[in-house]
Amino acid sequence: MNVPARPTGGPGLPQERRLVTEVPGPRSRELLARRSAVVARAVGTTLPVFVAAAGGGVVVDVDGNSFIDLGSGIAVVNVGNSADRVVAAVHEQVEQFTHTCFMVAPYESYVAVCEALDRLTPGDHEKRSALFNSGAEAVENAVKIARAHTGRPAVVVFDHAYHGRTNLTMALTAKNMPYKHSFGPFAPEVYRLPMSYPFRWPTGPENAGREALAQAIDLLEKQVGAENVACVVIEPIQGEGGFVVPGEGFLPGLAEYCRSKGIVFVADEVQTGFARTGDMFACEHEGVVPDLICLAKGIAGGFPLSAVTGRAEIMDSPHAGGLGGTYGGNPVACAAALAAIETIEQDGLVERARHIGDLMLPRLRALQEQHGIIGDVRGRGAMVAVELVAGPDDRTPDPAAAAAVSAACHAAGVLTLTAGTWGNVLRFLPPLVISDELLDDALQVIEKAFAEL
Ligand SMILES: Cc1ncc(COP(=O)(O)O)c(C=O)c1O
């Protein structure tokens, strides 16, 4: 087989949807065969093509097909793939040194990332940060820190939550299949409360904030006891759970309750952080100031980096040497993070995320008018979703329709993701640098997929 010239990714890639073969094409099919011979089957694939380059709002495969990217590698490349500043910073760093381990011999970029997190995260209190590799690792460490601070064992989480796939974070994650099934036993002292889920709230969306808060507090007190709770961990907008935006007042009320009981309030902003929702962090929308905030994904333009940032007195509770890891805060990932953060700030990507929401939400609501299976359109900024159900008067989840629309989008050159406890949510997470033209084209493909369902 002839190997084509290696394409260069980044924003210079032609920003177009282009299909030159069937999907997957012959080169991808060849690689899929190699893959199935050596890669464990439990590692899934959403779009069965192999990537050759990506940048701006497109992903180009090894057959030369160019897909509009509505996934951002699951909310990671908010600044776009191979973004200019990230590429330059990484080049410079790899030529200097690639690793020393910050716990062995420190370097400036780790400190600079912590300074940036201090400045950017909600609240003007004194803060400290610690850097890790993945979102799950950040959440695990937030629980360790909260337990060390409070001397209490219990961790409280919510229905539909997703916090990762390590043993502790599997326990925190709600959904059995595919995340937990056959992988137990799970960590103890984890308690789950009802989530404020407006579309499915029994007495109507307008009550989802107030009533869910009252229920959550009541259950926490009756079944766990506030004095036993180290932390409450919550995604300000649930990601894998289906972009569930809690009812107004739920998050601030929960944070306030935690403060009154000495419970550490942990915001898992792994998916919502770094401009995704049209605020730098989703908590800001209702003025919530978390005690600890977990960050990953969008922090470093595609490099593995995560962080826990929070109140100095909580963060400094664990003993010296109690937190860390070989690669946590790797210098290449830190260089990428500083460049990604600069890009978000200099290029106005918070505003850009709002603009994307302003473009997408009305179009999706108009689509809802035409198709009774679109039960709900929700989200903020560039984190928007539609929940598919049996019909206008029947909220039975319809995962088959979500899979069919997603497959039709893939076949037409648009990379979409699904989510939700029932798998019936189509979620859209475009890179924040995507052009209006590409978004419009992607929306037309989605509209056509619904029309032909
Ligand atoms: C809210 C949230 N928390 C934690 C995680 C786990 O992050 P990672 O996959 O980097 O371990 C994710 C990943 O999707 C997430 O969305």
GROMACS .gro file of C-alpha atoms and ligand atoms in nm:
model
  469
    1MET     CA    1   0.000   0.000   0.000
    2ASN     CA    2   0.130   0.348  -0.085
    3VAL     CA    3   0.181   0.560   0.221
    4PRO     CA    4   0.060   0.915   0.155
    5ALA     CA    5   0.272   1.210   0.265
    6ARG     CA    6   0.222   1.274   0.636
    7PRO     CA    7  -0.044   1.548   0.656
    8THR     CA    8   0.020   1.839   0.888
    9GLY     CA    9  -0.255   1.904   1.140
   10GLY     CA   10  -0.349   2.222   1.321
   11PRO     CA   11  -0.565   2.517   1.224
   12GLY     CA   12  -0.407   2.531   0.876
   13LEU     CA   13  -0.594   2.218   0.766
   14PRO     CA   14  -0.866   2.291   0.509
   15GLN     CA   15  -1.176   2.356   0.719
   16GLU     CA   16  -1.419   2.144   0.524
   17ARG     CA   17  -1.631   1.832   0.542
   18ARG     CA   18  -1.502   1.601   0.272
   19LEU     CA   19  -1.577   1.236   0.203
   20VAL     CA   20  -1.356   1.069  -0.057
   21THR     CA   21  -1.425   0.705   0.038
   22GLU     CA   22  -1.693   0.511   0.219
   23VAL     CA   23  -1.662   0.530   0.599
   24PRO     CA   24  -1.446   0.356   0.709
   25GLY     CA   25  -1.227   0.368   0.398
   26PRO     CA   26  -0.981   0.096   0.287
   27ARG     CA   27  -0.680   0.218   0.488
   28SER     CA   28  -0.889   0.251   0.803
   29ARG     CA   29  -1.033  -0.095   0.746
   30GLU     CA   30  -0.683  -0.236   0.720
   31LEU     CA   31  -0.585  -0.069   1.046
   32LEU     CA   32  -0.907  -0.186   1.212
   33ALA     CA   33  -0.810  -0.543   1.126
   34ARG     CA   34  -0.463  -0.491   1.276
   35ARG     CA   35  -0.626  -0.332   1.577
   36SER     CA   36  -0.864  -0.616   1.646
   37ALA     CA   37  -0.572  -0.862   1.643
   38VAL     CA   38  -0.381  -0.682   1.920
   39VAL     CA   39  -0.596  -0.428   2.106
   40ALA     CA   40  -0.819  -0.550   2.388
   41ARG     CA   41  -1.184  -0.549   2.275
   42ALA     CA   42  -1.294  -0.367   2.591
   43VAL     CA   43  -1.133  -0.049   2.457
   44GLY     CA   44  -1.415   0.100   2.250
   45THR     CA   45  -1.430   0.304   1.928
   46THR     CA   46  -1.693   0.564   1.844
   47LEU     CA   47  -1.593   0.646   1.486
   48PRO     CA   48  -1.415   0.352   1.321
   49VAL     CA   49  -1.162   0.551   1.118
   50PHE     CA   50  -0.796   0.609   1.193
   51VAL     CA   51  -0.682   0.967   1.230
   52ALA     CA   52  -0.404   1.119   1.021
   53ALA     CA   53  -0.435   1.485   1.123
   54ALA     CA   54  -0.672   1.721   1.302
   55GLY     CA   55  -0.705   2.091   1.363
   56GLY     CA   56  -0.953   2.376   1.388
   57GLY     CA   57  -1.290   2.205   1.353
   58VAL     CA   58  -1.192   1.897   1.152
   59VAL     CA   59  -1.045   1.549   1.192
   60VAL     CA   60  -0.887   1.398   0.879
   61ASP     CA   61  -0.856   1.022   0.846
   62VAL     CA   62  -0.593   0.805   0.677
   63ASP     CA   63  -0.811   0.775   0.365
   64GLY     CA   64  -0.833   1.153   0.325
   65ASN     CA   65  -1.188   1.195   0.462
   66SER     CA   66  -1.236   1.516   0.661
   67PHE     CA   67  -1.491   1.500   0.943
   68ILE     CA   68  -1.643   1.796   1.123
   69ASP     CA   69  -1.542   1.749   1.485
   70LEU     CA   70  -1.831   1.776   1.731
   71GLY     CA   71  -1.648   1.579   1.999
   72SER     CA   72  -1.312   1.750   2.069
   73GLY     CA   73  -1.174   1.415   2.184
   74ILE     CA   74  -1.444   1.423   2.456
   75ALA     CA   75  -1.415   1.791   2.552
   76VAL     CA   76  -1.036   1.800   2.546
   77VAL     CA   77  -0.916   2.006   2.250
   78ASN     CA   78  -1.115   2.316   2.339
   79VAL     CA   79  -0.838   2.521   2.174
   80GLY     CA   80  -0.839   2.293   1.868
   81ASN     CA   81  -0.609   2.006   1.780
   82SER     CA   82  -0.241   2.091   1.735
   83ALA     CA   83  -0.318   2.453   1.824
   84ASP     CA   84  -0.031   2.683   1.726
   85ARG     CA   85   0.070   2.799   2.073
   86VAL     CA   86   0.047   2.447   2.215
   87VAL     CA   87   0.264   2.302   1.937
   88ALA     CA   88   0.528   2.574   1.978
   89ALA     CA   89   0.541   2.541   2.358
   90VAL     CA   90   0.565   2.162   2.342
   91HIS     CA   91   0.845   2.176   2.083
   92GLU     CA   92   1.040   2.416   2.298
   93GLN     CA   93   0.990   2.204   2.610
   94VAL     CA   94   1.083   1.867   2.455
   95GLU     CA   95   1.408   2.019   2.335
   96GLN     CA   96   1.492   2.127   2.690
   97PHE     CA   97   1.391   1.824   2.898
   98THR     CA   98   1.102   1.579   2.893
   99HIS     CA   99   1.088   1.460   3.254
  100THR     CA  100   1.258   1.487   3.589
  101CYS     CA  101   0.957   1.410   3.814
  102PHE     CA  102   0.844   1.724   3.996
  103MET     CA  103   0.878   1.540   4.329
  104VAL     CA  104   1.245   1.469   4.254
  105ALA     CA  105   1.366   1.790   4.091
  106PRO     CA  106   1.106   2.064   4.029
  107TYR     CA  107   1.071   2.302   3.735
  108GLU     CA  108   0.904   2.636   3.680
  109SER     CA  109   0.620   2.540   3.446
  110TYR     CA  110   0.448   2.329   3.716
  111VAL     CA  111   0.446   2.632   3.946
  112ALA     CA  112   0.324   2.855   3.663
  113VAL     CA  113   0.030   2.621   3.593
  114CYS     CA  114  -0.063   2.632   3.965
  115GLU     CA  115  -0.039   3.013   3.956
  116ALA     CA  116  -0.272   3.019   3.655
  117LEU     CA  117  -0.520   2.787   3.830
  118ASP     CA  118  -0.504   3.005   4.140
  119ARG     CA  119  -0.595   3.308   3.928
  120LEU     CA  120  -0.861   3.146   3.708
  121THR     CA  121  -1.064   2.922   3.939
  122PRO     CA  122  -1.363   3.066   4.128
  123GLY     CA  123  -1.305   3.246   4.459
  124ASP     CA  124  -1.042   3.492   4.579
  125HIS     CA  125  -0.939   3.290   4.885
  126GLU     CA  126  -0.585   3.155   4.923
  127LYS     CA  127  -0.545   2.842   4.710
  128ARG     CA  128  -0.308   2.557   4.646
  129SER     CA  129  -0.297   2.306   4.357
  130ALA     CA  130  -0.155   1.963   4.290
  131LEU     CA  131  -0.111   1.822   3.940
  132PHE     CA  132  -0.186   1.470   3.818
  133ASN     CA  133  -0.241   1.290   3.486
  134SER     CA  134  -0.608   1.208   3.435
  135GLY     CA  135  -0.948   1.326   3.543
  136ALA     CA  136  -1.004   1.013   3.750
  137GLU     CA  137  -0.677   1.070   3.931
  138ALA     CA  138  -0.778   1.426   4.013
  139VAL     CA  139  -1.110   1.307   4.158
  140GLU     CA  140  -0.939   1.033   4.362
  141ASN     CA  141  -0.697   1.288   4.503
  142ALA     CA  142  -0.975   1.532   4.588
  143VAL     CA  143  -1.135   1.256   4.797
  144LYS     CA  144  -0.802   1.180   4.967
  145ILE     CA  145  -0.756   1.548   5.049
  146ALA     CA  146  -1.113   1.588   5.178
  147ARG     CA  147  -1.078   1.281   5.401
  148ALA     CA  148  -0.743   1.400   5.537
  149HIS     CA  149  -0.895   1.741   5.608
  150THR     CA  150  -1.216   1.629   5.775
  151GLY     CA  151  -1.112   1.297   5.929
  152ARG     CA  152  -1.446   1.163   5.796
  153PRO     CA  153  -1.496   0.864   5.564
  154ALA     CA  154  -1.810   0.917   5.355
  155VAL     CA  155  -1.824   1.047   4.999
  156VAL     CA  156  -2.156   1.163   4.856
  157VAL     CA  157  -2.227   1.155   4.482
  158PHE     CA  158  -2.532   1.171   4.255
  159ASP     CA  159  -2.745   0.969   4.018
  160HIS     CA  160  -2.612   0.983   3.658
  161ALA     CA  161  -2.266   1.089   3.781
  162TYR     CA  162  -1.948   1.000   3.596
  163HIS     CA  163  -1.615   1.047   3.769
  164GLY     CA  164  -1.385   0.792   3.602
  165ARG     CA  165  -1.287   0.427   3.572
  166THR     CA  166  -1.034   0.366   3.851
  167ASN     CA  167  -1.157   0.165   4.148
  168LEU     CA  168  -1.262   0.458   4.365
  169THR     CA  169  -1.402   0.659   4.075
  170MET     CA  170  -1.597   0.356   3.947
  171ALA     CA  171  -1.764   0.355   4.287
  172LEU     CA  172  -1.846   0.726   4.240
  173THR     CA  173  -1.974   0.671   3.885
  174ALA     CA  174  -2.343   0.579   3.863
  175LYS     CA  175  -2.382   0.376   3.544
  176ASN     CA  176  -2.316   0.004   3.556
  177MET     CA  177  -2.276  -0.076   3.186
  178PRO     CA  178  -2.013  -0.031   3.053
  179TYR     CA  179  -1.821   0.134   3.335
  180LYS     CA  180  -1.865  -0.096   3.635
  181HIS     CA  181  -2.011  -0.428   3.523
  182SER     CA  182  -1.799  -0.723   3.645
  183PHE     CA  183  -1.528  -0.493   3.787
  184GLY     CA  184  -1.631  -0.486   4.155
  185PRO     CA  185  -1.601  -0.495   4.447
  186PHE     CA  186  -1.597  -0.120   4.469
  187ALA     CA  187  -1.463   0.118   4.732
  188PRO     CA  188  -1.686   0.151   5.040
  189GLU     CA  189  -1.836   0.461   5.203
  190VAL     CA  190  -1.982   0.600   4.881
  191TYR     CA  191  -2.344   0.721   4.896
  192ARG     CA  192  -2.561   0.827   4.603
  193LEU     CA  193  -2.831   1.093   4.608
  194PRO     CA  194  -3.096   1.191   4.354
  195MET     CA  195  -2.978   1.441   4.094
  196SER     CA  196  -3.162   1.753   3.994
  197TYR     CA  197  -3.261   1.645   3.642
  198PRO     CA  198  -3.514   1.900   3.518
  199PHE     CA  199  -3.640   1.708   3.212
  200ARG     CA  200  -3.718   1.404   3.425
  201TRP     CA  201  -3.819   1.571   3.750
  202PRO     CA  202  -4.156   1.420   3.851
  203THR     CA  203  -4.325   1.747   3.947
  204GLY     CA  204  -4.187   1.949   3.654
  205PRO     CA  205  -3.858   2.114   3.561
  206GLU     CA  206  -3.940   2.432   3.752
  207ASN     CA  207  -3.924   2.235   4.079
  208ALA     CA  208  -3.607   2.039   3.999
  209GLY     CA  209  -3.372   2.278   4.178
  210ARG     CA  210  -3.558   2.332   4.504
  211GLU     CA  211  -3.712   1.987   4.550
  212ALA     CA  212  -3.400   1.795   4.451
  213LEU     CA  213  -3.196   2.001   4.697
  214ALA     CA  214  -3.440   1.928   4.980
  215GLN     CA  215  -3.443   1.556   4.894
  216ALA     CA  216  -3.065   1.536   4.869
  217ILE     CA  217  -3.011   1.703   5.205
  218ASP     CA  218  -3.278   1.492   5.371
  219LEU     CA  219  -3.131   1.167   5.241
  220LEU     CA  220  -2.778   1.272   5.330
  221GLU     CA  221  -2.882   1.349   5.687
  222LYS     CA  222  -3.101   1.042   5.736
  223GLN     CA  223  -2.888   0.780   5.561
  224VAL     CA  224  -2.532   0.902   5.604
  225GLY     CA  225  -2.520   1.175   5.867
  226ALA     CA  226  -2.354   1.506   5.783
  227GLU     CA  227  -2.090   1.449   6.051
  228ASN     CA  228  -1.968   1.140   5.861
  229VAL     CA  229  -1.935   1.309   5.522
  230ALA     CA  230  -1.590   1.413   5.403
  231CYS     CA  231  -1.707   1.554   5.071
  232VAL     CA  232  -1.987   1.595   4.822
  233VAL     CA  233  -1.858   1.545   4.467
  234ILE     CA  234  -2.067   1.680   4.179
  235GLU     CA  235  -2.032   1.776   3.813
  236PRO     CA  236  -2.186   2.124   3.769
  237ILE     CA  237  -2.323   1.994   3.438
  238GLN     CA  238  -2.312   1.617   3.416
  239GLY     CA  239  -2.107   1.496   3.121
  240GLU     CA  240  -2.133   1.125   3.046
  241GLY     CA  241  -2.466   1.124   3.234
  242GLY     CA  242  -2.620   1.320   2.946
  243PHE     CA  243  -2.539   1.691   2.988
  244VAL     CA  244  -2.781   1.720   3.275
  245VAL     CA  245  -2.798   2.087   3.378
  246PRO     CA  246  -2.928   2.098   3.736
  247GLY     CA  247  -3.226   2.315   3.822
  248GLU     CA  248  -3.155   2.668   3.936
  249GLY     CA  249  -3.048   2.691   4.298
  250PHE     CA  250  -2.947   2.327   4.332
  251LEU     CA  251  -2.571   2.381   4.317
  252PRO     CA  252  -2.556   2.699   4.527
  253GLY     CA  253  -2.788   2.542   4.786
  254LEU     CA  254  -2.576   2.229   4.804
  255ALA     CA  255  -2.253   2.428   4.837
  256GLU     CA  256  -2.408   2.640   5.112
  257TYR     CA  257  -2.531   2.332   5.299
  258CYS     CA  258  -2.185   2.171   5.276
  259ARG     CA  259  -2.022   2.485   5.413
  260SER     CA  260  -2.260   2.489   5.710
  261LYS     CA  261  -2.172   2.125   5.796
  262GLY     CA  262  -1.797   2.131   5.738
  263ILE     CA  263  -1.836   1.907   5.430
  264VAL     CA  264  -1.587   1.971   5.150
  265PHE     CA  265  -1.775   2.070   4.833
  266VAL     CA  266  -1.590   1.927   4.532
  267ALA     CA  267  -1.679   2.043   4.182
  268ASP     CA  268  -1.576   1.790   3.919
  269GLU     CA  269  -1.515   2.025   3.626
  270VAL     CA  270  -1.314   1.771   3.431
  271GLN     CA  271  -1.555   1.796   3.135
  272THR     CA  272  -1.709   2.140   3.194
  273GLY     CA  273  -1.389   2.335   3.262
  274PHE     CA  274  -1.174   2.567   3.053
  275ALA     CA  275  -1.431   2.777   2.870
  276ARG     CA  276  -1.644   2.483   2.752
  277THR     CA  277  -1.974   2.611   2.893
  278GLY     CA  278  -1.928   2.979   2.812
  279ASP     CA  279  -1.770   3.053   3.149
  280MET     CA  280  -1.414   2.959   3.234
  281PHE     CA  281  -1.572   2.712   3.480
  282ALA     CA  282  -1.936   2.599   3.487
  283CYS     CA  283  -1.969   2.674   3.862
  284GLU     CA  284  -1.940   3.043   3.785
  285HIS     CA  285  -2.280   3.046   3.615
  286GLU     CA  286  -2.456   3.048   3.952
  287GLY     CA  287  -2.170   3.206   4.145
  288VAL     CA  288  -2.074   2.881   4.320
  289VAL     CA  289  -1.729   2.878   4.479
  290PRO     CA  290  -1.623   2.516   4.534
  291ASP     CA  291  -1.383   2.420   4.814
  292LEU     CA  292  -1.196   2.194   4.571
  293ILE     CA  293  -1.221   2.184   4.193
  294CYS     CA  294  -1.108   1.889   3.978
  295LEU     CA  295  -0.970   1.979   3.636
  296ALA     CA  296  -0.839   1.783   3.338
  297LYS     CA  297  -0.936   1.745   2.969
  298GLY     CA  298  -0.938   2.104   2.834
  299ILE     CA  299  -0.653   2.209   3.060
  300ALA     CA  300  -0.369   2.118   2.823
  301GLY     CA  301  -0.487   2.106   2.460
  302GLY     CA  302  -0.471   1.727   2.441
  303PHE     CA  303  -0.184   1.645   2.676
  304PRO     CA  304  -0.244   1.431   2.983
  305LEU     CA  305  -0.264   1.669   3.275
  306SER     CA  306  -0.510   1.713   3.560
  307ALA     CA  307  -0.532   1.918   3.875
  308VAL     CA  308  -0.699   1.962   4.208
  309THR     CA  309  -0.717   2.327   4.310
  310GLY     CA  310  -0.874   2.451   4.628
  311ARG     CA  311  -0.871   2.627   4.961
  312ALA     CA  312  -0.517   2.634   5.100
  313GLU     CA  313  -0.619   2.501   5.442
  314ILE     CA  314  -0.792   2.199   5.285
  315MET     CA  315  -0.529   2.131   5.019
  316ASP     CA  316  -0.252   2.147   5.279
  317SER     CA  317  -0.420   1.898   5.513
  318PRO     CA  318  -0.245   1.582   5.386
  319HIS     CA  319   0.104   1.518   5.522
  320ALA     CA  320   0.412   1.612   5.317
  321GLY     CA  321   0.476   1.344   5.055
  322GLY     CA  322   0.115   1.221   5.069
  323LEU     CA  323   0.022   1.340   4.719
  324GLY     CA  324   0.197   1.297   4.388
  325GLY     CA  325   0.296   1.042   4.126
  326THR     CA  326   0.575   0.983   3.876
  327TYR     CA  327   0.427   1.180   3.587
  328GLY     CA  328   0.191   1.424   3.760
  329GLY     CA  329   0.256   1.770   3.618
  330ASN     CA  330   0.488   1.641   3.346
  331PRO     CA  331   0.683   1.935   3.200
  332VAL     CA  332   0.560   1.883   2.842
  333ALA     CA  333   0.198   1.871   2.965
  334CYS     CA  334   0.258   2.183   3.176
  335ALA     CA  335   0.403   2.370   2.877
  336ALA     CA  336   0.096   2.266   2.678
  337ALA     CA  337  -0.135   2.381   2.958
  338LEU     CA  338   0.021   2.725   2.979
  339ALA     CA  339  -0.014   2.761   2.602
  340ALA     CA  340  -0.373   2.633   2.604
  341ILE     CA  341  -0.469   2.872   2.884
  342GLU     CA  342  -0.304   3.162   2.700
  343THR     CA  343  -0.498   3.066   2.388
  344ILE     CA  344  -0.830   3.055   2.574
  345GLU     CA  345  -0.767   3.397   2.725
  346GLN     CA  346  -0.603   3.574   2.430
  347ASP     CA  347  -0.840   3.438   2.167
  348GLY     CA  348  -1.159   3.501   2.363
  349LEU     CA  349  -1.266   3.137   2.371
  350VAL     CA  350  -1.505   3.186   2.664
  351GLU     CA  351  -1.704   3.426   2.445
  352ARG     CA  352  -1.659   3.193   2.150
  353ALA     CA  353  -1.819   2.907   2.352
  354ARG     CA  354  -2.119   3.129   2.425
  355HIS     CA  355  -2.145   3.214   2.058
  356ILE     CA  356  -2.145   2.844   1.970
  357GLY     CA  357  -2.430   2.786   2.217
  358ASP     CA  358  -2.617   3.080   2.066
  359LEU     CA  359  -2.584   2.922   1.722
  360MET     CA  360  -2.662   2.565   1.817
  361LEU     CA  361  -2.939   2.585   2.076
  362PRO     CA  362  -3.199   2.771   1.862
  363ARG     CA  363  -3.134   2.540   1.566
  364LEU     CA  364  -3.177   2.233   1.788
  365ARG     CA  365  -3.492   2.379   1.945
  366ALA     CA  366  -3.635   2.439   1.599
  367LEU     CA  367  -3.555   2.075   1.521
  368GLN     CA  368  -3.738   1.975   1.839
  369GLU     CA  369  -4.050   2.146   1.704
  370GLN     CA  370  -4.040   1.916   1.402
  371HIS     CA  371  -3.945   1.590   1.570
  372GLY     CA  372  -4.142   1.462   1.866
  373ILE     CA  373  -3.862   1.226   1.964
  374ILE     CA  374  -3.646   1.520   2.071
  375GLY     CA  375  -3.770   1.542   2.427
  376ASP     CA  376  -3.521   1.795   2.554
  377VAL     CA  377  -3.261   2.038   2.421
  378ARG     CA  378  -3.020   2.156   2.687
  379GLY     CA  379  -2.671   2.267   2.773
  380ARG     CA  380  -2.463   2.581   2.797
  381GLY     CA  381  -2.206   2.730   2.564
  382ALA     CA  382  -2.035   2.465   2.356
  383MET     CA  383  -2.171   2.179   2.568
  384VAL     CA  384  -2.514   2.106   2.426
  385ALA     CA  385  -2.725   1.796   2.383
  386VAL     CA  386  -3.060   1.658   2.274
  387GLU     CA  387  -3.232   1.381   2.468
  388LEU     CA  388  -3.430   1.138   2.251
  389VAL     CA  389  -3.751   0.976   2.374
  390ALA     CA  390  -4.043   0.773   2.240
  391GLY     CA  391  -4.254   1.080   2.156
  392PRO     CA  392  -4.385   1.419   2.268
  393ASP     CA  393  -4.593   1.268   2.547
  394ASP     CA  394  -4.378   0.970   2.630
  395ARG     CA  395  -4.038   1.018   2.793
  396THR     CA  396  -3.929   0.657   2.751
  397PRO     CA  397  -3.563   0.685   2.649
  398ASP     CA  398  -3.487   0.598   2.285
  399PRO     CA  399  -3.122   0.492   2.265
  400ALA     CA  400  -3.176   0.329   1.923
  401ALA     CA  401  -3.271   0.666   1.773
  402ALA     CA  402  -2.962   0.829   1.926
  403ALA     CA  403  -2.742   0.555   1.781
  404ALA     CA  404  -2.911   0.583   1.440
  405VAL     CA  405  -2.874   0.963   1.419
  406SER     CA  406  -2.514   0.940   1.534
  407ALA     CA  407  -2.436   0.669   1.276
  408ALA     CA  408  -2.598   0.878   1.002
  409CYS     CA  409  -2.385   1.177   1.105
  410HIS     CA  410  -2.068   0.965   1.098
  411ALA     CA  411  -2.154   0.831   0.753
  412ALA     CA  412  -2.206   1.188   0.632
  413GLY     CA  413  -1.878   1.319   0.777
  414VAL     CA  414  -1.975   1.461   1.117
  415LEU     CA  415  -1.819   1.319   1.433
  416THR     CA  416  -2.085   1.309   1.706
  417LEU     CA  417  -2.094   1.143   2.049
  418THR     CA  418  -2.374   0.991   2.251
  419ALA     CA  419  -2.416   0.994   2.630
  420GLY     CA  420  -2.670   0.947   2.906
  421THR     CA  421  -2.769   0.681   3.154
  422TRP     CA  422  -2.994   0.529   2.886
  423GLY     CA  423  -2.759   0.609   2.597
  424ASN     CA  424  -3.033   0.825   2.446
  425VAL     CA  425  -2.853   1.160   2.443
  426LEU     CA  426  -2.672   1.307   2.143
  427ARG     CA  427  -2.411   1.543   2.275
  428PHE     CA  428  -2.217   1.811   2.092
  429LEU     CA  429  -1.876   1.932   2.206
  430PRO     CA  430  -1.714   2.118   1.917
  431PRO     CA  431  -1.368   2.266   1.953
  432LEU     CA  432  -1.420   2.630   2.053
  433VAL     CA  433  -1.224   2.741   1.746
  434ILE     CA  434  -1.465   2.579   1.500
  435SER     CA  435  -1.589   2.820   1.228
  436ASP     CA  436  -1.954   2.923   1.202
  437GLU     CA  437  -1.959   2.776   0.850
  438LEU     CA  438  -1.852   2.431   0.970
  439LEU     CA  439  -2.102   2.442   1.255
  440ASP     CA  440  -2.378   2.537   1.014
  441ASP     CA  441  -2.282   2.250   0.784
  442ALA     CA  442  -2.276   2.005   1.078
  443LEU     CA  443  -2.619   2.123   1.191
  444GLN     CA  444  -2.756   2.068   0.841
  445VAL     CA  445  -2.622   1.711   0.852
  446ILE     CA  446  -2.788   1.657   1.192
  447GLU     CA  447  -3.115   1.803   1.063
  448LYS     CA  448  -3.105   1.571   0.762
  449ALA     CA  449  -3.028   1.270   0.984
  450PHE     CA  450  -3.342   1.342   1.188
  451ALA     CA  451  -3.549   1.398   0.875
  452GLU     CA  452  -3.443   1.060   0.736
  453LEU     CA  453  -3.479   0.867   1.063
  454LIG     C1  454  -1.679   1.477   3.486
  454LIG     C2  455  -1.569   1.379   3.464
  454LIG     N1  456  -1.493   1.341   3.567
  454LIG     C3  457  -1.391   1.255   3.551
  454LIG     C4  458  -1.362   1.201   3.429
  454LIG     C5  459  -1.249   1.104   3.413
  454LIG     O1  460  -1.145   1.164   3.342
  454LIG     P1  461  -1.031   1.074   3.275
  454LIG     O2  462  -1.095   0.998   3.164
  454LIG     O3  463  -0.928   1.173   3.228
  454LIG     O4  464  -0.981   0.985   3.384
  454LIG     C6  465  -1.438   1.239   3.317
  454LIG     C7  466  -1.411   1.182   3.184
  454LIG     O5  467  -1.492   1.180   3.095
  454LIG     C8  468  -1.545   1.330   3.335
  454LIG     O6  469  -1.622   1.369   3.233
   0.00000   0.00000   0.00000
